[in-house]
Coordinates of C-alpha atoms and ligand atoms in Angstrom, one line a residue:
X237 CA -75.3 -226.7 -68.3
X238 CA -73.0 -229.5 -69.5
X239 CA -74.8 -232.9 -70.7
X240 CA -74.8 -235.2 -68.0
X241 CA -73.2 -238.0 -70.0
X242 CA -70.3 -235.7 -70.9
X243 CA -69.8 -235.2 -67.2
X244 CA -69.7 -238.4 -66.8
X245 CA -67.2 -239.1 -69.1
X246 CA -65.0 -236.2 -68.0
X247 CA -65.1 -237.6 -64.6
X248 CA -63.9 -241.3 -65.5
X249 CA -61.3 -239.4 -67.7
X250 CA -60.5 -237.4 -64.4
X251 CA -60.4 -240.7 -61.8
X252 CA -58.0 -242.3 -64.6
X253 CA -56.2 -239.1 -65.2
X254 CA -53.2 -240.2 -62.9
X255 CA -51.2 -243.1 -65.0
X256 CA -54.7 -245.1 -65.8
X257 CA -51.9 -248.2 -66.2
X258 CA -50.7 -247.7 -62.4
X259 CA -54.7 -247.6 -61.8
X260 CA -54.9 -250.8 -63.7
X261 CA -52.4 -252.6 -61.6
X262 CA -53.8 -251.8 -58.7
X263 CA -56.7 -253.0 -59.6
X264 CA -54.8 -256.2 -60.9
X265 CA -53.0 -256.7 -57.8
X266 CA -56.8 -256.9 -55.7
X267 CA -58.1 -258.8 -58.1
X268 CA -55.2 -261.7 -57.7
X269 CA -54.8 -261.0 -54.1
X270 CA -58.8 -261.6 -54.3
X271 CA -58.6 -265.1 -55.8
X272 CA -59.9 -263.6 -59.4
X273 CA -63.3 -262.9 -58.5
X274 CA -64.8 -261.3 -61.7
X275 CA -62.6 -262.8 -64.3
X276 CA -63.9 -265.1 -66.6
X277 CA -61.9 -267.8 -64.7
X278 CA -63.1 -266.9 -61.6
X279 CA -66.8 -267.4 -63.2
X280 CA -65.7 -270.7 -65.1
X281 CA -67.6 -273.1 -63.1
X282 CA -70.9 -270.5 -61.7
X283 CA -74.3 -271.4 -62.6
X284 CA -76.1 -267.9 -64.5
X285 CA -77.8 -267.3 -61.0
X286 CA -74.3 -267.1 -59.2
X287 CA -72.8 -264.8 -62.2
X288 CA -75.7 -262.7 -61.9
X289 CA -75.6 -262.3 -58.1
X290 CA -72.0 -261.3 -58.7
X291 CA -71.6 -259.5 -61.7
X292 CA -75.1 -257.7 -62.4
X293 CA -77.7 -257.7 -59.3
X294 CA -75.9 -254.7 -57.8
X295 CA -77.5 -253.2 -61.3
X296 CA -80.4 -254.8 -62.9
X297 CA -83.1 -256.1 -61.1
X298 CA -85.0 -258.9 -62.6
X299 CA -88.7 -258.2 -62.6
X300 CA -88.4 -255.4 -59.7
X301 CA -88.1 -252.5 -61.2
X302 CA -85.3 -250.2 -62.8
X303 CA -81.7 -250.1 -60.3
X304 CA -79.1 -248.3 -61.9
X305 CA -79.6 -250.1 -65.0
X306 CA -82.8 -251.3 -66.8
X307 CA -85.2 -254.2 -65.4
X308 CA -83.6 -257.0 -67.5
X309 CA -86.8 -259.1 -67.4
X310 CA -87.9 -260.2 -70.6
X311 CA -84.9 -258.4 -72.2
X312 CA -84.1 -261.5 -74.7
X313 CA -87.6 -261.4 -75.8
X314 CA -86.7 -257.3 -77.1
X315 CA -82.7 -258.3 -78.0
X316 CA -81.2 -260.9 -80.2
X317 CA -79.2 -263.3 -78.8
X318 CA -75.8 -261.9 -80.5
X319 CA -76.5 -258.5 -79.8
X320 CA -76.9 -259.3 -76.0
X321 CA -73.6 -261.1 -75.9
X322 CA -71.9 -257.9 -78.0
X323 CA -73.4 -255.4 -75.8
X324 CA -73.0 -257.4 -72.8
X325 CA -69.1 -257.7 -73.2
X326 CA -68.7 -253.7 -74.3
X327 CA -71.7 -251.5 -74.5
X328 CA -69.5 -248.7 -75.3
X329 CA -67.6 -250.6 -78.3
X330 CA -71.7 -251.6 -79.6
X331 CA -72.4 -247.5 -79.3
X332 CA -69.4 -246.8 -81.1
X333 CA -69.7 -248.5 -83.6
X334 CA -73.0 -247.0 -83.9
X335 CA -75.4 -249.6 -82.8
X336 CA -79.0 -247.4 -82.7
X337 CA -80.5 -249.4 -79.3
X338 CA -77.5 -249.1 -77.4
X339 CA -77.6 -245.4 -78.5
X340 CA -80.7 -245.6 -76.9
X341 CA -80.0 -246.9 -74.0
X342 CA -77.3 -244.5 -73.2
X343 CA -78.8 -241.8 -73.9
X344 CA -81.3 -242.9 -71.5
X345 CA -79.0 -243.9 -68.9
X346 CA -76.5 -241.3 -69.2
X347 CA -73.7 -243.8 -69.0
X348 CA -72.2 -246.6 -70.1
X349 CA -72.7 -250.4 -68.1
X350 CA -69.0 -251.4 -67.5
X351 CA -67.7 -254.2 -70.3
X352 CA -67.9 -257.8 -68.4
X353 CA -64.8 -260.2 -69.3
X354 CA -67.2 -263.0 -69.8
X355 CA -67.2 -266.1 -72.4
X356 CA -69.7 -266.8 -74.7
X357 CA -70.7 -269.3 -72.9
X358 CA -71.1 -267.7 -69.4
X359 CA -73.6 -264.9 -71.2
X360 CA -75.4 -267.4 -72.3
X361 CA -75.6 -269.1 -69.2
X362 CA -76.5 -265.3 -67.2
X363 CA -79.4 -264.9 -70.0
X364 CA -80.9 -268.4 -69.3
X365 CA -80.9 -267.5 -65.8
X366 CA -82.8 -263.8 -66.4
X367 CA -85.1 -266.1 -68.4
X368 CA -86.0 -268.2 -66.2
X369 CA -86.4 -266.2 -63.5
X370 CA -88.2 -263.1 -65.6
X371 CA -91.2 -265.3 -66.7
X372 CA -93.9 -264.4 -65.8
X373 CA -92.7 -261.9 -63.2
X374 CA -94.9 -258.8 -63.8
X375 CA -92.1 -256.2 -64.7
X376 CA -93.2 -253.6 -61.5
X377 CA -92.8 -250.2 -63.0
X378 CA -90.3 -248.1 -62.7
X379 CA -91.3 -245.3 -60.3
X380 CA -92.9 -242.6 -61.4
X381 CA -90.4 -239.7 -62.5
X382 CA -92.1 -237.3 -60.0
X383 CA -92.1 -239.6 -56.7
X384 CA -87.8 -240.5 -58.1
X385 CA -88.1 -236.3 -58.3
X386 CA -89.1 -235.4 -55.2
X387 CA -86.8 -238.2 -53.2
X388 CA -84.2 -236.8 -55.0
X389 CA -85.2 -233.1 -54.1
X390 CA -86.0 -234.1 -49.9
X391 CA -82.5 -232.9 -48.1
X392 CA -81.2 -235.8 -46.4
X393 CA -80.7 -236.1 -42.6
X394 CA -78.0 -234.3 -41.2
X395 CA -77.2 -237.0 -38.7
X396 CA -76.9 -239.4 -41.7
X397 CA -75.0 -237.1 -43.8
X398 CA -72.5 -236.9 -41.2
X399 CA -71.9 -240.5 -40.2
X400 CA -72.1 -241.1 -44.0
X401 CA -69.4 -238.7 -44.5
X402 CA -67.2 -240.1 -41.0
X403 CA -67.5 -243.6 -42.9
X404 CA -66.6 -242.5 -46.2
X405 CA -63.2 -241.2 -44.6
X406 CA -62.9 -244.0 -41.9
X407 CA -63.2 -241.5 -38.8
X408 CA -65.1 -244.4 -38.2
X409 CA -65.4 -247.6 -38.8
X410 CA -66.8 -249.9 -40.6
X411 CA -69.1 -252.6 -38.6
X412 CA -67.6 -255.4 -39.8
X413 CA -64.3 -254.1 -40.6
X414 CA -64.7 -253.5 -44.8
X415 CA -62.1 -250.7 -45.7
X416 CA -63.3 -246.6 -45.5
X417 CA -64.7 -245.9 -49.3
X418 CA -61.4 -243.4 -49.8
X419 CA -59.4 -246.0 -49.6
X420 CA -60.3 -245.3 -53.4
X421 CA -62.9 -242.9 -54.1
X422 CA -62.6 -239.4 -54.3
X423 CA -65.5 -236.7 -53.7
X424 CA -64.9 -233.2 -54.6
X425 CA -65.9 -231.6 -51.7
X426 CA -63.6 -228.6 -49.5
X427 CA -64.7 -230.4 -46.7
X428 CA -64.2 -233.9 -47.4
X429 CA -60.4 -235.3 -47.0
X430 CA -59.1 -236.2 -50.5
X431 CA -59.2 -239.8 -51.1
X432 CA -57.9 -242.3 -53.4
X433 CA -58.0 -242.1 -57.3
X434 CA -58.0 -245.9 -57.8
X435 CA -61.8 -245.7 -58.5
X436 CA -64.3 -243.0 -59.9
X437 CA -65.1 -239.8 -58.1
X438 CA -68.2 -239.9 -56.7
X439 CA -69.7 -236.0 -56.4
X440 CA -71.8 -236.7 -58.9
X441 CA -73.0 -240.3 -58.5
X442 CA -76.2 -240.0 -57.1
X443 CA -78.3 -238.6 -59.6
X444 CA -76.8 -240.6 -62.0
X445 CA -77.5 -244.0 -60.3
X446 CA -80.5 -242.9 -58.1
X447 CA -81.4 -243.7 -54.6
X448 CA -82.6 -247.0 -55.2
X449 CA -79.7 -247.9 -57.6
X450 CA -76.9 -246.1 -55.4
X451 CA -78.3 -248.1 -52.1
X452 CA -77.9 -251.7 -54.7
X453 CA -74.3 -251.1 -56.4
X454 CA -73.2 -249.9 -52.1
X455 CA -74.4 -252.9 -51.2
X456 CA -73.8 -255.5 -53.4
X457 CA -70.7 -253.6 -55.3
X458 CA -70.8 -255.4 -59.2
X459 CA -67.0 -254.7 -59.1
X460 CA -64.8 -256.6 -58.5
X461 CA -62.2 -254.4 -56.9
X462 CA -65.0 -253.4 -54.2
X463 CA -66.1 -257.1 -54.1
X464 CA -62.4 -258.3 -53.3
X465 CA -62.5 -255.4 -50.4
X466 CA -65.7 -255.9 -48.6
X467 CA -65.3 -259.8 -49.1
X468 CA -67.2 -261.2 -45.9
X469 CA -67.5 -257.6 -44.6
X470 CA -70.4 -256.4 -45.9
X471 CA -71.4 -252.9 -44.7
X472 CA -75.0 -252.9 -42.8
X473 CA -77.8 -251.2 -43.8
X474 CA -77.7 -248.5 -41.7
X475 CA -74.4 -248.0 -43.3
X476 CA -75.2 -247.9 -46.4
X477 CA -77.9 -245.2 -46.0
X478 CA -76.1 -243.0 -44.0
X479 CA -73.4 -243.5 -47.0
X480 CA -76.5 -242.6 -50.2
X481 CA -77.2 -240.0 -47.9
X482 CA -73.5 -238.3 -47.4
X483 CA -73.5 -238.5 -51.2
X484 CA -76.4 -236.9 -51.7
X485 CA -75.7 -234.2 -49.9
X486 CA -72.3 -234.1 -51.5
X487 CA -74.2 -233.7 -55.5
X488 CA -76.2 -230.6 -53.5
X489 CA -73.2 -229.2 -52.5
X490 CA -70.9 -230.2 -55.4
X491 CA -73.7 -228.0 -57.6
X492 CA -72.9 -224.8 -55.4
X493 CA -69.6 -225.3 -54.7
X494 CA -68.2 -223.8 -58.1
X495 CA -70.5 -220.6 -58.6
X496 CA -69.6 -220.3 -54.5
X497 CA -66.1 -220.5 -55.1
X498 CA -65.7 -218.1 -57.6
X499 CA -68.8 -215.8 -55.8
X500 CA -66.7 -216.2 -52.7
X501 CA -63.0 -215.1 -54.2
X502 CA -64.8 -212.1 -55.8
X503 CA -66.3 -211.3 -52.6
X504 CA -63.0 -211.5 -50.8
X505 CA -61.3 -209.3 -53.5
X506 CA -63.9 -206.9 -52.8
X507 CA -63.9 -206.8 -48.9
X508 CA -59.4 -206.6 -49.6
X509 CA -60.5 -203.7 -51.9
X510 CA -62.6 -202.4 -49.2
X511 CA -60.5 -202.7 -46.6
X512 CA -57.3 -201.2 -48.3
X513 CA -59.7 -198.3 -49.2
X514 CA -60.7 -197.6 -45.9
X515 CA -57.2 -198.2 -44.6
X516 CA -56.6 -195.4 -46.7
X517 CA -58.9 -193.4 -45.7
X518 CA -59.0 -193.8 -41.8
X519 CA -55.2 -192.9 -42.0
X520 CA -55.5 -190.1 -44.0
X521 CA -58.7 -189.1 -41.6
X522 CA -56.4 -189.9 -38.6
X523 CA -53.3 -187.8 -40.0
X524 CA -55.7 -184.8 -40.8
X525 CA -57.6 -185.1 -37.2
X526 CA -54.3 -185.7 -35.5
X527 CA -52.9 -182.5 -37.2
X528 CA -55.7 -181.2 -36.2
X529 CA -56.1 -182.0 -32.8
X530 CA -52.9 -181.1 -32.5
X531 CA -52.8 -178.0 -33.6
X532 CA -56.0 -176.9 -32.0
X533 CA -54.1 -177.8 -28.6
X534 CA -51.0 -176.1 -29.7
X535 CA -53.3 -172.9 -30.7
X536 CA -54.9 -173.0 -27.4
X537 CA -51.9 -173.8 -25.1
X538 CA -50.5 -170.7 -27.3
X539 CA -53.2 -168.7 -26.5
X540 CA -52.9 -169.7 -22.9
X541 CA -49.6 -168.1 -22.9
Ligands
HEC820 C1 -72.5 -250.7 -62.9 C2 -73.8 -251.1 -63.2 C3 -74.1 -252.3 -64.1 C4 -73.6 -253.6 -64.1 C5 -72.6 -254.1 -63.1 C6 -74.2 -254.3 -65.1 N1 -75.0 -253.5 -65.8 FE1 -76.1 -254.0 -67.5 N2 -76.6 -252.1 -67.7 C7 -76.3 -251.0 -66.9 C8 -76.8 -249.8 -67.5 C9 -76.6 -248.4 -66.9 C10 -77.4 -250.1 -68.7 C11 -78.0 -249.2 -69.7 C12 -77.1 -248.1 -70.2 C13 -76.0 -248.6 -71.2 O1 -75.1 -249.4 -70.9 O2 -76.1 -248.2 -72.4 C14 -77.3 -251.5 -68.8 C15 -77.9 -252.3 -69.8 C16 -77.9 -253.7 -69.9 C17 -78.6 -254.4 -70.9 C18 -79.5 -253.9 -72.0 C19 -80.9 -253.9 -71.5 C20 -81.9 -253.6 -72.6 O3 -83.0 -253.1 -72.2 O4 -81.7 -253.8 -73.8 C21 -78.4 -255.7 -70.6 C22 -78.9 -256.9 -71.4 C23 -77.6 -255.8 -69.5 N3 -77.3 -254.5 -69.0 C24 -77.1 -257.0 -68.9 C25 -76.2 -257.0 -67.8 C26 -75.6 -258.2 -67.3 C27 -76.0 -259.6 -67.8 C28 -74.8 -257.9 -66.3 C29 -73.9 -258.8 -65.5 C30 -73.0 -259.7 -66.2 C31 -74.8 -256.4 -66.2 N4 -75.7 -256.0 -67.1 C32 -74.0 -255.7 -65.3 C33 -75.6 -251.1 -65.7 C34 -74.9 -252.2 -65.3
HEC821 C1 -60.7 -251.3 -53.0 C2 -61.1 -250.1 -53.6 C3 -62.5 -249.6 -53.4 C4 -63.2 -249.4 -52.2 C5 -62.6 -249.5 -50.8 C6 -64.5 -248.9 -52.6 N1 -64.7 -248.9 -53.9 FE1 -66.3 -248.3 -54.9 N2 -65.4 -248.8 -56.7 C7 -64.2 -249.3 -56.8 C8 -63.9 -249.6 -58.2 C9 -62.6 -250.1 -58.8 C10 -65.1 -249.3 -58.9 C11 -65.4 -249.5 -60.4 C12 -65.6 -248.2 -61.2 C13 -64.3 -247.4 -61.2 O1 -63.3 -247.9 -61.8 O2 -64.4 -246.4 -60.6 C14 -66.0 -248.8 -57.9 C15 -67.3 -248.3 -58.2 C16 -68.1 -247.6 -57.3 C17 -69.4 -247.0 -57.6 C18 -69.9 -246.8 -59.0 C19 -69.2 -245.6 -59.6 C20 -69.6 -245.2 -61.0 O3 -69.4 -244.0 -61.3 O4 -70.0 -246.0 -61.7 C21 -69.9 -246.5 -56.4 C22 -71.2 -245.8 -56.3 C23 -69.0 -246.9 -55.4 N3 -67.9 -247.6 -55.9 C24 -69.2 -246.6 -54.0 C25 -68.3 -247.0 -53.0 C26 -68.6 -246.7 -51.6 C27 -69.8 -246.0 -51.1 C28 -67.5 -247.2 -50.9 C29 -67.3 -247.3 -49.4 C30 -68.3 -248.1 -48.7 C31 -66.6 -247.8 -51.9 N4 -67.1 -247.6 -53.2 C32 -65.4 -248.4 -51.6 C33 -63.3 -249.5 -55.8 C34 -63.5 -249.3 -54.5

């Protein structure tokens, strides 16, 4: 079993396999075409609360409980002021350069929280924000591991699953007209039709993010690439749990798929084996019997004589 964080990493290396600059430009183009949401220009003139609803609420949850990132209440009571700004602006560059807490953290979270093109300034607007709205909210705790567990092990509804899996390729459509997800996802599934590699692949997204988190980044997407895209067409909430569902079921799958594969090739070679052999064998019966029958009818008809 590979570490989870590896995968993860292998998979963004995957999704950016095909010229990560083309990927880039794409992403470049939407985000002009989009009037620059998510650049720090774009942010130049937000209050915290506005950056935050933008840039982090599909993530962090402030005073509710973990999403797919940690419950950032309180945090600047835990984290100096510089290191929230470093780790803010590039987690990963704060973990490579060794920084022990955001070690922590992704070890924890099994992945890194994409770098934010923010200013100084605009952090420290985000974190006044937090602030404010943190005290004195009780930090809920996070679920307990077994009740995240045993959602995570309930199979989700077929009839989800499938309109899930119909929206995800645009067999149908969206309910307010927001683009099918592979326009630029891909899922590796046999059954799913390729989709884009603009964006990650998702196979393996939903333990990673869990449920609750999965349901938050669908719905209010902290990228900007997604944000540009479902701009005024937000997908509906039936939507977007028939969509955690379809990936769900997609992980399940995704876990079999590979041993299946290979069980299933070696199968086949078997029943070809199998079937050549009894080829084989059935002629060489028939020959024989024919011979046989044959000449038993010859004897006779010559005894008849
Ligand atoms: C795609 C999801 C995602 C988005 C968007 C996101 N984060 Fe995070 N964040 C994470 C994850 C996951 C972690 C923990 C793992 C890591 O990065 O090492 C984290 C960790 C953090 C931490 C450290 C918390 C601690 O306990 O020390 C802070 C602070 C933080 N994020 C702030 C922000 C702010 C502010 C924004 C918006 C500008 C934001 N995040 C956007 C996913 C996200
Ligand atoms: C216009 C392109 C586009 C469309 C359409 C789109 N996404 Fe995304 N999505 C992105 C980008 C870009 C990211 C940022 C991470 C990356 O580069 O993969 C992202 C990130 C995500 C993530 C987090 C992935 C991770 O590994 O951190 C999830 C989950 C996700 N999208 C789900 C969806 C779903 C579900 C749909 C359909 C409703 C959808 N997306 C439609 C472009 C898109």
């Amino acid at each position: 079993m590979r570490d989870p964080s590896q995968q993860y990493n292998e998979r963004t290396r995957i999704a950016s396999t095909l010229s990560p600059s083309l990927r880039r430009g794409i992403v470049a183009a939407l985000l002009a075409a989009g009037g620059l949401i998510g650049s720090q220009s774009a942010f130049a003139q937000e209050s915290g609360q506005q950056i935050f609803q933008k840039a982090c609420a599909g993530c962090h949850s402030i005073g509710a409980g973990r999403l797919v990132g940690p419950d950032l209440a309180g945090v600047s009571d835990k984290r100096s002021e510089d290191w929230l700004i470093k780790f803010i602006r590039s987690s990963e560059a704060l973990v490579k350069a060794g920084d022990k807490d955001a070690k922590a953290l992704f070890e924890e979270f099994k992945m890194h929280m994409p770098d934010q093109s923010l200013s100084d300034d605009q952090i420290r607007r985000v974190l006044a924000h937090i602030k404010e709205k943190g005290t004195g909210a009780t930090a809920s705790k996070p679920e307990p591991a077994a009740a995240q567990a045993a959602a995570a092990a309930a199979r989700p509804d077929p009839n989800q699953v499938q309109l899930g899996q119909d929206l995800f390729e645009g067999k149908v459509r969206m309910a307010r007209g927001g683009p099918s997800c592979n326009a630029c996802h891909d899922v590796r599934n046999d059954k799913v039709t390729s989709g884009g590699i603009l964006a990650a692949e998702l196979s393996l997204v939903f333990s990673r993010m869990g449920k609750q988190g999965l349901q938050s980044v669908i719905a209010s997407a902290p990228f900007p690439a997604m944000q540009v895209a479902y701009n005024g067409k937000d997908l509906t909430e039936k939507e977007i749990a028939a969509l955690v569902a379809f990936l769900q079921h997609v992980e399940k799958e995704h876990a079999q798929q590979l041993p299946r594969a290979t069980g299933l090739r070696m199968f086949s070679a078997g029943v070809g084996g199998v079937i050549v052999l009894l080829g084989i064998f059935s002629l060489a019966g028939r020959r024989r019997k024919n011979r046989s029958v044959n000449q038993d009818i010859y004897d006779r008809q010559i005894r008849s004589e």
